[in-house]
GROMACS .gro file of C-alpha atoms in nm:
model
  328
    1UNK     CA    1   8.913   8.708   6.866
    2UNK     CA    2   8.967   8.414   7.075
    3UNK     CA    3   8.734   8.385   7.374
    4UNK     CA    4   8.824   8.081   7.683
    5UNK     CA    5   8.637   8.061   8.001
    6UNK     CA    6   8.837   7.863   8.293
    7UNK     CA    7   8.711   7.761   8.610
    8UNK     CA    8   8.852   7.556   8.831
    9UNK     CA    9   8.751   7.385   9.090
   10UNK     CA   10   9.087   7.426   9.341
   11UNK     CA   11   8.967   7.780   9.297
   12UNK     CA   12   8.598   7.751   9.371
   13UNK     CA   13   8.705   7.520   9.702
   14UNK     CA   14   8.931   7.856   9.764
   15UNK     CA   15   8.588   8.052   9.691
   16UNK     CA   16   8.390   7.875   9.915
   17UNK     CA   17   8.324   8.034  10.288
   18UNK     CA   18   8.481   8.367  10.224
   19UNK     CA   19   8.251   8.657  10.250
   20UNK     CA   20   8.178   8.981  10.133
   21UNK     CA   21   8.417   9.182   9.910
   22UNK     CA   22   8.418   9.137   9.484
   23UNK     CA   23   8.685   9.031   9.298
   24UNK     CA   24   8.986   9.287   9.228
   25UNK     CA   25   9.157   9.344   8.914
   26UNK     CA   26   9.520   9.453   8.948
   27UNK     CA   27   9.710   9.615   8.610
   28UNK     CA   28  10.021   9.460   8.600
   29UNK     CA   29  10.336   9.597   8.434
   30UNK     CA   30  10.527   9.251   8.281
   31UNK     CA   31  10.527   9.214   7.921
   32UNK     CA   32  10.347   8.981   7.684
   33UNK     CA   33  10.567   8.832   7.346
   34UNK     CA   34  10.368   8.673   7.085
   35UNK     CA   35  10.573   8.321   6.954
   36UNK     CA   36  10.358   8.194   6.688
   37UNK     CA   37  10.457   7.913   6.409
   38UNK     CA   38  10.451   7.566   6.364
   39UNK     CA   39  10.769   7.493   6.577
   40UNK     CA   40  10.684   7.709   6.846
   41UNK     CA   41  10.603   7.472   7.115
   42UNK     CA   42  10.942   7.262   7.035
   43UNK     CA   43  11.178   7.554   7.010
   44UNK     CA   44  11.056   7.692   7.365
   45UNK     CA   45  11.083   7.327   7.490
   46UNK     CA   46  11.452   7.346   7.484
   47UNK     CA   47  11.517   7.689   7.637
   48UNK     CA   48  11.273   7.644   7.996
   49UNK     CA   49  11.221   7.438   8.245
   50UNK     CA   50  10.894   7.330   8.229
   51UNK     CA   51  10.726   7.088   7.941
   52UNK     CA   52  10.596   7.313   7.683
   53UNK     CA   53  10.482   7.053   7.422
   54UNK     CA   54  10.162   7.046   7.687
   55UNK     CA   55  10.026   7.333   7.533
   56UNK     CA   56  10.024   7.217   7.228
   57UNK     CA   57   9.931   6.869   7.280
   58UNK     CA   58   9.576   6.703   7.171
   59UNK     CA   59   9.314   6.654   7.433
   60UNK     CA   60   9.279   6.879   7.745
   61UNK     CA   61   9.607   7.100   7.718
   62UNK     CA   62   9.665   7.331   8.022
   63UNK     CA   63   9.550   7.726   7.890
   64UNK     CA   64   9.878   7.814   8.090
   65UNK     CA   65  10.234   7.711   8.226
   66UNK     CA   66  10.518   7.855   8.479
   67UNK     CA   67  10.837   7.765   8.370
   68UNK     CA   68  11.207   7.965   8.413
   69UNK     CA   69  11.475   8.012   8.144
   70UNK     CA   70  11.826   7.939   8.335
   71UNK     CA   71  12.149   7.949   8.206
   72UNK     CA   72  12.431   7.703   8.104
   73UNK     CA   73  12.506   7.689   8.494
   74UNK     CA   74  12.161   7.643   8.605
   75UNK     CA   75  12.077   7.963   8.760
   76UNK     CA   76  11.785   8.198   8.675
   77UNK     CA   77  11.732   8.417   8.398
   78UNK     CA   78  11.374   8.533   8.354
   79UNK     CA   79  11.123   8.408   8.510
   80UNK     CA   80  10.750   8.367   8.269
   81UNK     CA   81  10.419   8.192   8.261
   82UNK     CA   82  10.330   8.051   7.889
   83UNK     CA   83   9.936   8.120   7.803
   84UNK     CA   84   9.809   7.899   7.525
   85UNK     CA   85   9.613   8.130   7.246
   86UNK     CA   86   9.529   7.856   6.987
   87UNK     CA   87   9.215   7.693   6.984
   88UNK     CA   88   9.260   7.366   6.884
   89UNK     CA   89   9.594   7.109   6.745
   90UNK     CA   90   9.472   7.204   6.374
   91UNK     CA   91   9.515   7.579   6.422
   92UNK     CA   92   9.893   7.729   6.422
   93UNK     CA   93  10.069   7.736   6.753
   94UNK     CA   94  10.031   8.061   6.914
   95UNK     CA   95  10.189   8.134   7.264
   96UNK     CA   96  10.249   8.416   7.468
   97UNK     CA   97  10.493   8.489   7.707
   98UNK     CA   98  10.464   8.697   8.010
   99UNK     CA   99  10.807   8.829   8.149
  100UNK     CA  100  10.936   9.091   8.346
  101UNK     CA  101  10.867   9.381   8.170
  102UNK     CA  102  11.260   9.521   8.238
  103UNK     CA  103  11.371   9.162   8.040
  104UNK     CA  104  11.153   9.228   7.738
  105UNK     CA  105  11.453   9.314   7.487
  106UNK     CA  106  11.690   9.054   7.671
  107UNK     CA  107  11.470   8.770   7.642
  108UNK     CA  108  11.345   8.869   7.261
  109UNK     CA  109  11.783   8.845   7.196
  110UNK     CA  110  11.785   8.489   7.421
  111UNK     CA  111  11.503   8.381   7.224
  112UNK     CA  112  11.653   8.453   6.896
  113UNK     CA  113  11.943   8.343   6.935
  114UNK     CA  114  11.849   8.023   7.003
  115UNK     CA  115  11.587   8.044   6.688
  116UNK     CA  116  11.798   7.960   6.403
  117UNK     CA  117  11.583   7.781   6.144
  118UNK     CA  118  11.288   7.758   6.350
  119UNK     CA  119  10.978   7.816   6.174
  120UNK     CA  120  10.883   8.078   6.443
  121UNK     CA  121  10.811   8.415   6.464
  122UNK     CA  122  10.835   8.641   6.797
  123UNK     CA  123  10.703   9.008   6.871
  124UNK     CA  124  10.594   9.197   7.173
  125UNK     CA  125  10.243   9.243   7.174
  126UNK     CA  126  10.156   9.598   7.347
  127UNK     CA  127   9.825   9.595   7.230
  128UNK     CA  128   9.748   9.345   7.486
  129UNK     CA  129   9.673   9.423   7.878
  130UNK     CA  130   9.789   9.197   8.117
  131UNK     CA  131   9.566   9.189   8.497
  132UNK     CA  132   9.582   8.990   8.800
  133UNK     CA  133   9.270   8.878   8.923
  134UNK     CA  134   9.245   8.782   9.294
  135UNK     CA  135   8.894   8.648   9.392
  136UNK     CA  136   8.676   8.801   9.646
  137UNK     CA  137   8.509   8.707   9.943
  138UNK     CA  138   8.208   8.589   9.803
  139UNK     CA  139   8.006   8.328   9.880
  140UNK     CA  140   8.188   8.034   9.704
  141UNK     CA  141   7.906   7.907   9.455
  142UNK     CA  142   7.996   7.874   9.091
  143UNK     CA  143   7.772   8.151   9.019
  144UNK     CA  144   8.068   8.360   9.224
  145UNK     CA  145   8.335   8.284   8.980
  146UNK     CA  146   8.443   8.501   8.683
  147UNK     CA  147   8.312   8.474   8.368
  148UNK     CA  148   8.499   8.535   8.029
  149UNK     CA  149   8.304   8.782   7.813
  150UNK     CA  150   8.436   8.928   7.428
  151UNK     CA  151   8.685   9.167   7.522
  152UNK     CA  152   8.919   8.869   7.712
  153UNK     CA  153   9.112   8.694   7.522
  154UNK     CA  154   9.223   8.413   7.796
  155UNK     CA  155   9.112   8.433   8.152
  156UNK     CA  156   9.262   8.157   8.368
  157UNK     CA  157   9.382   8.033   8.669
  158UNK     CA  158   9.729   8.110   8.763
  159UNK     CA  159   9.941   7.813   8.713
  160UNK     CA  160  10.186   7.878   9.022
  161UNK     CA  161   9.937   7.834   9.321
  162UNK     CA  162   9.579   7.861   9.374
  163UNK     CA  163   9.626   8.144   9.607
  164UNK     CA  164   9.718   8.397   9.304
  165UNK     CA  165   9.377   8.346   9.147
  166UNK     CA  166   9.358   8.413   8.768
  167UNK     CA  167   9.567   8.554   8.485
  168UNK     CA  168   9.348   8.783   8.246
  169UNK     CA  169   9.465   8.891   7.923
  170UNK     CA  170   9.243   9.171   7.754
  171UNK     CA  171   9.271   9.380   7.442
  172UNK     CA  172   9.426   9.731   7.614
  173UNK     CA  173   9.143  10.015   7.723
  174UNK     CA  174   8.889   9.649   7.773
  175UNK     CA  175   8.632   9.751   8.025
  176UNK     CA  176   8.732   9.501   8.343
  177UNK     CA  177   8.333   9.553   8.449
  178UNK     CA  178   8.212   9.362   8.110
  179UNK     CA  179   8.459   9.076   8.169
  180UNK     CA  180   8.376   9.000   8.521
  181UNK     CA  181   8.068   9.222   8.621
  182UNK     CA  182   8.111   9.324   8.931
  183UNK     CA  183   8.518   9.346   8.994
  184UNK     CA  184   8.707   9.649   9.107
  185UNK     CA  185   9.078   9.723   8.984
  186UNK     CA  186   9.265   9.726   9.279
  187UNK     CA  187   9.643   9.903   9.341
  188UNK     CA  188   9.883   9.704   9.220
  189UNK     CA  189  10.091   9.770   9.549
  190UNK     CA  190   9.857   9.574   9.695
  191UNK     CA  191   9.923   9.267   9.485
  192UNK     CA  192  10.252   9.245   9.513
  193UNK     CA  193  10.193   9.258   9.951
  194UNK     CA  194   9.954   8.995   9.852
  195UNK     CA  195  10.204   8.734   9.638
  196UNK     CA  196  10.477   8.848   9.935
  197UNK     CA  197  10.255   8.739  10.187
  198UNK     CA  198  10.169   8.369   9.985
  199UNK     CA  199  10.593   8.395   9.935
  200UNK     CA  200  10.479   8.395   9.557
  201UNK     CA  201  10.826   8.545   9.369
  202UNK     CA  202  10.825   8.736   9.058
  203UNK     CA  203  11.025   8.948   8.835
  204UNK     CA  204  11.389   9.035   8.838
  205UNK     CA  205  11.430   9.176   9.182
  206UNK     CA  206  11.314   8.861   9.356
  207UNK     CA  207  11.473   8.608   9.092
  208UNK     CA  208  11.848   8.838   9.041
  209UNK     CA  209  11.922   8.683   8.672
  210UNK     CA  210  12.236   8.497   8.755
  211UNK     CA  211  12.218   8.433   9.088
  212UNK     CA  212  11.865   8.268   9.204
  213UNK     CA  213  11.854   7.925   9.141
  214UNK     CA  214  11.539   7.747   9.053
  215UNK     CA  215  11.462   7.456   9.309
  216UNK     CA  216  11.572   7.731   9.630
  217UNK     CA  217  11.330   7.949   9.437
  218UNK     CA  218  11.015   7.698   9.491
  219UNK     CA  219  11.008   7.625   9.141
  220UNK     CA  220  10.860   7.338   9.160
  221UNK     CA  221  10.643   7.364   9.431
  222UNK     CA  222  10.464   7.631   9.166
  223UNK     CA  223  10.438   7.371   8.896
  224UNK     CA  224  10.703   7.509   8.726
  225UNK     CA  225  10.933   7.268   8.622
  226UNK     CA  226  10.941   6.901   8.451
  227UNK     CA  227  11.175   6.664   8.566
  228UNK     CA  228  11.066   6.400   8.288
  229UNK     CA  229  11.133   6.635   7.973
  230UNK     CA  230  11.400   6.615   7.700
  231UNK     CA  231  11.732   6.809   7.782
  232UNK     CA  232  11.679   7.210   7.826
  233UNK     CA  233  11.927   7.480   7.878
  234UNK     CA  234  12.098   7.464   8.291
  235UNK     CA  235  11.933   7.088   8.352
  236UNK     CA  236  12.207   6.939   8.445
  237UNK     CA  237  12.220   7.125   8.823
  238UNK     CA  238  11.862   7.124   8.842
  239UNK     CA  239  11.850   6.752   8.798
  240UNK     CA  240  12.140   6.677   9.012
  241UNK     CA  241  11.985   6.859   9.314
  242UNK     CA  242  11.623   6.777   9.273
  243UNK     CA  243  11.798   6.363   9.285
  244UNK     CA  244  11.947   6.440   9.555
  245UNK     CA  245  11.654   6.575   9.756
  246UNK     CA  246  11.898   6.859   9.966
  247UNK     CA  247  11.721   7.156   9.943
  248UNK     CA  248  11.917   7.381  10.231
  249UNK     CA  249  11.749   7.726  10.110
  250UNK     CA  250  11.422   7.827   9.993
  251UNK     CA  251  11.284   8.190   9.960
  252UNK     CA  252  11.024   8.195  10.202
  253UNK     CA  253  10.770   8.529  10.291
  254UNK     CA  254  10.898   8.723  10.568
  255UNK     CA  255  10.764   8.989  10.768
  256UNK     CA  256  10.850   9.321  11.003
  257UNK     CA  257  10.636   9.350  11.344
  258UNK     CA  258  10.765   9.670  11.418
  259UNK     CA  259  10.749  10.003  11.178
  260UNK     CA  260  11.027  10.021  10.912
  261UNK     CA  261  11.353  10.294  10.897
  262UNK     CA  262  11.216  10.537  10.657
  263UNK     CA  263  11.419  10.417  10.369
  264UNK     CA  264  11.288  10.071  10.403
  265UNK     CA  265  11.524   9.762  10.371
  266UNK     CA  266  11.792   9.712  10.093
  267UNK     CA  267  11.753   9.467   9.863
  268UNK     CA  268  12.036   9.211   9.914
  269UNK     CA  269  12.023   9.275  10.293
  270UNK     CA  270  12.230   8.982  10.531
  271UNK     CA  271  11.997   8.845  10.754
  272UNK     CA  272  12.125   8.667  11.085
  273UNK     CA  273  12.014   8.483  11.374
  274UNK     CA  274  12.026   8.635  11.731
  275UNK     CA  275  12.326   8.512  11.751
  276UNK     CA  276  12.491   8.615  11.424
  277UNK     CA  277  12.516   8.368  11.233
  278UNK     CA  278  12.423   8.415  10.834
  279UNK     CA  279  12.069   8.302  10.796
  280UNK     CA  280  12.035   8.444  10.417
  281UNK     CA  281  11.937   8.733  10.236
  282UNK     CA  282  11.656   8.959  10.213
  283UNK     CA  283  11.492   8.988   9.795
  284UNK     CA  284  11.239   9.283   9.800
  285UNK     CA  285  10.938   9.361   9.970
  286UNK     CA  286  10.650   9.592  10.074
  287UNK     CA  287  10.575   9.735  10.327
  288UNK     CA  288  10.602   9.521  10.632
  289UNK     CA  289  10.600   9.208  10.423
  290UNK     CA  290  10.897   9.072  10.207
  291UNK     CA  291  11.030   8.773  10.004
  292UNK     CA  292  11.385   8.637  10.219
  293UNK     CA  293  11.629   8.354  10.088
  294UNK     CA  294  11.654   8.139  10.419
  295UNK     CA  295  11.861   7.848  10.537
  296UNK     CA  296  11.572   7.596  10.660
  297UNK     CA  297  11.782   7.551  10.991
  298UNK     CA  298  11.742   7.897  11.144
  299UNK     CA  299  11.390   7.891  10.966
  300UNK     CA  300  11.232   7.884  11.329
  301UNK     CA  301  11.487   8.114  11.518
  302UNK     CA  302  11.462   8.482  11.582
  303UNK     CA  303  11.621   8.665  11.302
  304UNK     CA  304  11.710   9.010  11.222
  305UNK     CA  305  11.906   9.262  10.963
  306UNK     CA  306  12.124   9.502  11.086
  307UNK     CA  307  12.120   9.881  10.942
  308UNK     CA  308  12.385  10.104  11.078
  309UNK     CA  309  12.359  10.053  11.409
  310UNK     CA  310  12.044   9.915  11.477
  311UNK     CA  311  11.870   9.571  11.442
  312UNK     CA  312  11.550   9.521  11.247
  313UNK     CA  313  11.364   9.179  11.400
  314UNK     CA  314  11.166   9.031  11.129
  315UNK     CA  315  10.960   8.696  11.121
  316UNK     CA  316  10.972   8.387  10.859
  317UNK     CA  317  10.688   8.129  10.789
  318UNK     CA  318  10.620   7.881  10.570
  319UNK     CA  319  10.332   7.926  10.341
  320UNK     CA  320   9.988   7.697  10.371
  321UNK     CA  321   9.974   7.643  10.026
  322UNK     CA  322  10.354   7.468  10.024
  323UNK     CA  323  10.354   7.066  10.011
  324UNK     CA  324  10.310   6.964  10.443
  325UNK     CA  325  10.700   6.840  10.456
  326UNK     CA  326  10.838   7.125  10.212
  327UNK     CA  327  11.050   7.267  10.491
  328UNK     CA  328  11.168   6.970  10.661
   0.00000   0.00000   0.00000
């Protein structure tokens, strides 16, 4: 069994001055899909965004990668975050994908599709446990961050933004107290409010296959995306407005000051500005907090949705961890 410890040390400045609580472990439903073969790393490099041939390259190769497949015109199709199992450039290729777990027989028929003569072989993997780990507030020494004991088979940072912590890929029924002594597994509710509340998207209902496009989506604000990489599937777009630096929309993290109708907000909502003009659409959310597509002109403005007859006020922000002049 392969064993990697990762530390970083974005994530032990994140660490440092928070207090008191241990890290918590949060079960998380996407799915995991073994590619494995010699060719692996070159057949995924023309299907996603991002540059795959990383993983496999010699020297100090990330352990993981975000990256989106789109399609011909550019737009979304599953979002997934590549985890590098191989030890070393003489051992076979072995990657896993983590998708949305609802994609998991749609992107096994994308994938092989595209396969042809590739010396590759791909295969769910449901032995394999997939957990979120989001650091606590412990005093920020090195001694504070995880460490990776036998029953992990990769624990490292998440590649989209320092404020997600760590990936953590275990053998299913792996004790979570032998792999990082001390954590707690958390509700899962309460890491999706967390990625809402960094406006971290993920899975199907905030990236609508077909319709979300990948720069509005903060692609590469997460590290998601290679502008200096061979052709891939829906470039063309993506290249063309990433050139022409006009970015109008972004999904940004929204939020509800006052208490919710009891069925909560549809996804797909129309949000507008006091006045009424369209301002975007709401994704999904939790709770009081939510993922919005918003035009970066009424980003400021008091905004609402209305349901039936009434108007829910909600709030948008742009998150800390974004570049300073993202929204400008």
């Amino acid at each position: 069994m392969l064993v990697r410890a990762i530390t970083a040390p974005g994530l032990r400045r994140w660490c440092r001055g928070r207090r008191g609580a241990a890290a918590a472990c949060f079960p998380l439903g996407r799915a995991l899909l073994g590619v494995r073969g010699a060719e692996a790393a070159v057949f995924l490099q023309g299907l996603l965004t991002n540059d795959v041939t990383q993983l496999v390259a010699a020297g100090d190769a990330p352990p993981a990668l975000y990256a989106h497949a789109l399609n011909v015109q550019g737009r979304c199709l599953y979002d997934v975050i590549l985890y590098r199992l191989h030890g070393s450039t003489a051992e076979e290729p072995h990657i896993l994908l983590e998708c949305d777990s609802s994609v998991l027989d749609s992107i096994q028929k994308h994938l092989k599709l595209y396969k042809i003569r590739r010396k590759v072989t791909i295969a769910p993997c449901p032995d394999l446990s997939l957990w979120a780990v989001i650091p606590g507030e412990q005093p920020g020494d090195a001694s504070s961050l995880p460490k990776c004991a036998d029953p992990a088979l990769l624990l490292t940072p998440d590649p989209r933004a320092e404020v997600m912590g760590w990936r953590l890929i275990a053998k299913k029924g792996a004790n979570l107290s032998e792999i990082i002594p001390g954590s707690q597994v958390g509700d899962v509710q309460d890491y999706h409010r967390h990625r809402y509340k960094q406006g971290i998207p993920e899975g199907v209902k905030d990236l609508p296959p077909g319709i979300a496009l990948p720069l509005e989506s903060n692609l590469a604000f997460m590290n998601g995306i290679s502008f200096t990489k061979g052709c891939y599937i829906g470039q063309e777009l993506t290249a063309r407005t990433h050139h022409m630096g006009v970015i109008r929309k972004r999904l940004l993290p929204v939020s509800f000051p006052e208490p919710l109708p009891g069925a909560g907000i549809p996804e797909g909502a129309e949000i507008l500005t006091e006045s009424g003009k369209p301002a975007g659409r709401f994704r999904a959310g939790r709770g009081e907090l939510g993922i919005a597509l918003l035009r970066l002109a009424h980003l400021n403005e008091p905004l609402c949705i209305k349901l039936g007859g009434d108007r829910v006020k909600l709030r948008a922000a742009t998150p800390e961890w974004w570049p300073k002049a993202a929204a400008k």
